[in-house]
Coordinates of C-alpha atoms in Angstrom, one line a residue:
M1 CA -18.3 25.1 25.3
A2 CA -17.2 21.5 24.9
S3 CA -14.3 20.3 27.1
A4 CA -11.3 18.4 25.7
A5 CA -12.8 15.2 27.1
Q6 CA -16.1 15.9 25.3
W7 CA -14.2 16.6 22.0
V8 CA -12.4 13.2 22.5
S9 CA -15.8 11.5 23.2
G10 CA -17.3 13.2 20.1
A11 CA -14.5 11.7 18.0
R12 CA -15.9 8.3 19.1
P13 CA -12.6 6.6 20.1
R14 CA -14.3 3.3 20.3
T15 CA -14.4 3.2 16.5
L16 CA -10.7 3.6 16.1
P17 CA -9.7 -0.1 16.6
A18 CA -12.0 -0.8 13.6
A19 CA -10.2 1.8 11.6
L20 CA -6.8 0.0 12.3
S21 CA -8.3 -3.5 11.4
P22 CA -7.9 -3.3 7.6
V23 CA -4.3 -2.0 8.0
L24 CA -3.4 -4.9 10.2
V25 CA -4.8 -7.5 7.8
G26 CA -3.3 -5.7 4.8
T27 CA 0.0 -5.6 6.3
G28 CA -0.1 -9.2 7.3
A29 CA -0.8 -10.1 3.7
A30 CA 2.2 -7.9 2.6
V31 CA 4.5 -9.6 5.1
G32 CA 3.3 -13.0 3.9
A33 CA 4.3 -11.8 0.4
G34 CA 7.7 -10.9 1.6
S35 CA 7.4 -7.2 1.2
G36 CA 6.1 -5.8 4.5
S37 CA 7.1 -2.2 5.4
A38 CA 6.7 -0.9 8.9
V39 CA 6.9 2.8 7.8
R40 CA 4.2 2.3 5.1
A41 CA 2.1 0.4 7.5
V42 CA 2.3 3.2 10.1
L43 CA 1.4 5.7 7.5
A44 CA -1.6 3.6 6.3
G45 CA -2.7 3.5 9.9
L46 CA -2.5 7.2 10.4
V47 CA -4.6 7.8 7.2
A48 CA -7.3 5.3 8.5
L49 CA -7.4 6.9 11.9
A50 CA -7.6 10.5 10.6
L51 CA -10.2 9.5 8.1
Q52 CA -12.3 7.7 10.8
V53 CA -12.2 10.7 13.1
G54 CA -13.1 12.9 10.2
V55 CA -16.1 10.7 9.4
N56 CA -17.2 10.8 13.0
Y57 CA -17.1 14.6 13.3
A58 CA -18.6 15.0 9.9
N59 CA -21.6 12.8 10.8
D60 CA -21.9 14.7 14.1
Y61 CA -22.0 17.9 12.2
S62 CA -24.3 16.9 9.4
D63 CA -26.8 14.9 11.6
G64 CA -26.8 17.8 14.0
V65 CA -27.7 20.6 11.7
R66 CA -30.3 18.3 10.1
G67 CA -31.9 17.6 13.5
T68 CA -31.7 13.9 13.1
D69 CA -29.6 13.6 16.3
A70 CA -32.1 15.4 18.4
V71 CA -33.2 12.2 20.1
R72 CA -30.6 9.5 19.9
V73 CA -29.3 6.6 21.9
G74 CA -25.5 6.3 21.8
P75 CA -22.3 8.2 21.9
L76 CA -22.2 11.8 22.7
R77 CA -23.2 14.2 20.0
L78 CA -21.5 17.7 20.0
T79 CA -23.6 19.5 17.6
A80 CA -27.0 18.1 18.5
T81 CA -26.5 18.7 22.3
G82 CA -25.2 22.3 21.7
L83 CA -21.8 21.5 23.5
A84 CA -20.0 22.8 20.5
P85 CA -21.0 25.2 17.8
A86 CA -21.8 23.4 14.4
R87 CA -19.1 25.4 12.6
H88 CA -16.5 24.2 15.1
V89 CA -17.5 20.5 14.6
K90 CA -17.4 21.1 10.9
R91 CA -13.9 22.6 11.2
A92 CA -12.7 19.5 13.2
A93 CA -14.0 17.2 10.6
V94 CA -12.3 19.1 7.8
L95 CA -9.0 19.3 9.7
S96 CA -9.1 15.5 10.3
L97 CA -9.9 14.7 6.8
A98 CA -7.2 17.0 5.6
L99 CA -4.6 15.4 8.0
G100 CA -5.6 12.0 6.5
C101 CA -4.9 13.5 3.1
V102 CA -1.5 14.6 4.0
F103 CA -0.5 11.2 5.4
G104 CA -2.0 9.6 2.3
V105 CA 0.1 11.7 0.0
V106 CA 3.3 10.7 1.9
L107 CA 2.3 7.1 1.7
V108 CA 1.7 7.3 -2.1
A109 CA 4.9 9.2 -2.6
L110 CA 6.8 6.5 -0.9
A111 CA 5.0 3.7 -2.8
G112 CA 5.1 5.5 -6.1
T113 CA 1.5 4.7 -6.7
W114 CA 0.2 8.1 -7.6
W115 CA -3.1 6.8 -9.1
L116 CA -4.1 5.9 -5.6
L117 CA -4.6 9.6 -4.9
A118 CA -7.7 9.4 -6.9
V119 CA -8.9 6.6 -4.7
G120 CA -8.1 8.6 -1.6
A121 CA -10.0 11.6 -3.0
A122 CA -13.0 9.4 -3.5
A123 CA -12.7 8.1 0.1
V124 CA -12.8 11.7 1.4
V125 CA -15.7 12.5 -0.7
A126 CA -17.5 9.4 0.6
A127 CA -16.7 10.3 4.2
W128 CA -18.3 13.7 3.9
T129 CA -21.4 12.8 1.7
Y130 CA -22.4 9.8 4.0
T131 CA -24.6 12.2 6.0
G132 CA -23.5 15.6 4.4
G133 CA -24.3 17.3 1.3
P134 CA -27.8 17.8 -0.4
R135 CA -28.3 14.1 -1.0
P136 CA -26.5 12.0 1.7
Y137 CA -26.2 8.3 0.7
G138 CA -26.5 7.3 4.3
Y139 CA -30.1 8.6 4.3
A140 CA -30.9 6.4 1.2
G141 CA -29.8 3.1 2.6
L142 CA -26.5 3.0 0.8
G143 CA -24.1 3.3 3.8
E144 CA -23.3 -0.3 4.1
V145 CA -22.1 -0.5 0.5
F146 CA -19.7 2.4 0.9
V147 CA -18.5 1.1 4.3
F148 CA -17.7 -2.3 2.6
V149 CA -16.0 -0.7 -0.3
F150 CA -13.8 1.9 1.6
F151 CA -13.4 0.5 5.0
G152 CA -13.1 -3.1 3.8
L153 CA -11.7 -3.4 0.2
V154 CA -10.0 0.0 -0.3
A155 CA -8.4 0.2 3.2
T156 CA -7.2 -3.5 3.2
L157 CA -6.1 -3.9 -0.4
G158 CA -4.6 -0.4 -0.4
T159 CA -2.5 -1.2 2.6
T160 CA -1.1 -4.4 0.9
Y161 CA -0.7 -2.7 -2.6
T162 CA 1.4 0.2 -1.1
Q163 CA 3.8 -2.3 0.4
V164 CA 3.9 -5.0 -2.1
G165 CA 2.7 -3.6 -5.5
T166 CA 0.1 -6.4 -5.9
V167 CA -2.6 -8.1 -4.0
G168 CA -3.2 -11.8 -3.7
A169 CA -6.0 -14.2 -2.5
G170 CA -5.0 -13.6 1.2
A171 CA -5.5 -9.8 0.9
W172 CA -8.8 -10.2 -1.0
A173 CA -10.1 -12.6 1.7
G174 CA -9.0 -10.2 4.5
A175 CA -10.6 -7.3 2.7
V176 CA -13.9 -9.1 2.4
S177 CA -13.7 -10.2 6.0
I178 CA -12.9 -6.8 7.4
G179 CA -15.5 -5.2 5.1
A180 CA -18.1 -7.6 6.3
L181 CA -17.5 -6.8 10.0
A182 CA -17.4 -3.1 9.3
C183 CA -20.8 -3.4 7.7
A184 CA -22.0 -5.4 10.7
L185 CA -21.0 -2.5 13.0
L186 CA -23.1 -0.1 10.9
V187 CA -25.9 -2.5 10.6
V188 CA -26.3 -2.9 14.3
N189 CA -25.8 0.8 14.9
N190 CA -28.6 1.6 12.5
L191 CA -30.8 -1.3 14.0
R192 CA -30.5 0.5 17.3
D193 CA -31.5 3.8 15.7
V194 CA -34.5 2.4 13.6
P195 CA -37.3 4.2 15.8
T196 CA -35.6 7.7 15.8
D197 CA -34.4 7.4 12.1
T198 CA -37.8 6.6 11.0
V199 CA -39.3 9.6 12.6
A200 CA -36.4 11.8 11.2
G201 CA -36.9 10.4 7.7
K202 CA -33.5 8.8 7.6
R203 CA -34.0 5.8 5.4
T204 CA -31.1 3.6 6.4
L205 CA -30.8 0.1 5.1
A206 CA -32.2 -1.1 8.6
V207 CA -35.2 1.1 8.2
R208 CA -35.8 -0.2 4.7
L209 CA -35.4 -3.8 5.6
G210 CA -37.2 -3.8 8.8
E211 CA -35.9 -5.3 12.1
V212 CA -36.2 -9.0 11.3
S213 CA -34.3 -8.8 8.0
T214 CA -31.7 -6.5 9.5
R215 CA -31.0 -9.0 12.3
R216 CA -30.5 -11.7 9.7
L217 CA -28.2 -9.4 7.8
Y218 CA -26.1 -8.8 10.8
T219 CA -25.8 -12.6 11.3
A220 CA -24.7 -13.2 7.8
L221 CA -22.1 -10.4 7.9
V222 CA -20.6 -11.6 11.2
L223 CA -20.3 -15.1 9.9
T224 CA -18.8 -14.1 6.5
P225 CA -15.2 -13.6 7.6
F226 CA -15.1 -17.2 9.1
V227 CA -16.4 -18.7 5.8
A228 CA -13.8 -16.6 3.9
V229 CA -11.0 -17.9 6.2
V230 CA -11.9 -21.5 5.6
V231 CA -12.3 -21.0 1.8
L232 CA -8.9 -19.3 1.7
A233 CA -7.2 -22.1 3.6
V234 CA -8.7 -24.6 1.3
I235 CA -7.7 -22.7 -1.9
T236 CA -4.2 -21.8 -0.8
L237 CA -3.4 -24.9 1.3
E238 CA -2.2 -22.5 4.0
P239 CA -3.2 -23.7 7.5
W240 CA -1.9 -20.7 9.2
V241 CA -4.7 -18.6 8.0
L242 CA -7.0 -20.7 10.1
L243 CA -5.8 -18.7 13.0
G244 CA -8.5 -16.2 12.1
L245 CA -11.0 -18.8 13.5
L246 CA -9.7 -18.1 16.9
A247 CA -11.9 -15.0 16.9
L248 CA -15.1 -17.0 16.3
P249 CA -16.0 -17.3 20.1
L250 CA -16.2 -13.5 20.3
A251 CA -19.0 -13.6 17.8
L252 CA -21.4 -15.8 19.8
A253 CA -22.5 -13.2 22.4
P254 CA -23.4 -10.4 20.0
L255 CA -25.1 -12.9 17.6
R256 CA -27.2 -14.2 20.5
T257 CA -28.1 -10.7 21.7
V258 CA -29.2 -9.5 18.3
G259 CA -30.9 -12.8 17.5
R260 CA -33.0 -12.5 20.7
G261 CA -34.4 -9.2 19.7
A262 CA -32.5 -6.7 21.7
R263 CA -33.4 -3.0 21.0
G264 CA -32.2 0.4 22.0
L265 CA -29.7 0.6 24.8
A266 CA -29.5 -3.2 24.9
L267 CA -27.7 -3.1 21.5
V268 CA -25.0 -0.6 22.6
P269 CA -22.9 -3.5 24.2
V270 CA -23.2 -5.2 20.7
L271 CA -21.4 -2.4 19.1
G272 CA -18.5 -2.8 21.4
A273 CA -18.5 -6.6 21.0
T274 CA -18.5 -6.4 17.2
G275 CA -15.7 -3.9 17.3
R276 CA -13.6 -6.2 19.5
L277 CA -14.4 -9.1 17.2
E278 CA -13.2 -7.2 14.1
L279 CA -10.0 -6.2 15.9
V280 CA -9.3 -9.7 17.1
L281 CA -10.0 -11.2 13.7
A282 CA -7.7 -8.6 12.1
V283 CA -4.8 -9.6 14.6
T284 CA -5.3 -13.3 14.2
L285 CA -5.9 -13.4 10.4
G286 CA -3.1 -10.8 10.0
V287 CA -0.7 -13.0 11.8
G288 CA -1.9 -16.0 9.9
L289 CA -1.3 -14.3 6.6
A290 CA 2.1 -13.2 7.6
L291 CA 3.2 -16.6 8.6
G292 CA 1.7 -18.1 5.6

């Protein structure tokens, strides 16, 4: 039977800062527009955290029952290791996603944007069918597309919209930036798992592209936010958004590691470094948008 510490580890707490990143940027854009709301920002954060935990448990369950986690380098897997019965992991996933829905309904009710319930429902379906269901899109190389849409565009723009009622150039630039780094996290995670995913028949984008192209894709995704920040500063003539460039030094080490051909366990630190990069970018860019 899994201990409380193992359940916490199975929730993959290191992914949670990345879940908060779009909320930080979206709230910064809202404050910059003069309509920031602490209550709605907190609710958006709770939605993001609950959905992220739900996704993590759902992936643990679905990959575990399919057998694709039988041999895997990375965080603890509750289902594959037998530490927890599959039905218990599934229940944890459902409860986490349901909790996210509750927070989402409260947020939508406060904002009066009821049409966002449909977007939220789509996010929950996407969370489950990433590795669950009869035809999981994560096994077909589409994971990055959905991560960019839901953990980048939807999460960031949704946070701003529920506070302001509209989204501007800053929110869009932030959404693209956060979406790119969220994709970079998934790309390096799948790059690490290419050998085992290939054997298991899991055709992730990394498996389809091959290692060389996947490393190039990671580089492009990590650099995208800094290009977006500069373009935004030029378009809006707001120098404060350039605060986002303060995160650039944190990109150098993971880019160097991936570019030099690291594999397996050597890529695990890159996951942490990319997560920290996303969080620091979210804070610096969020502050820049708020001041702008």
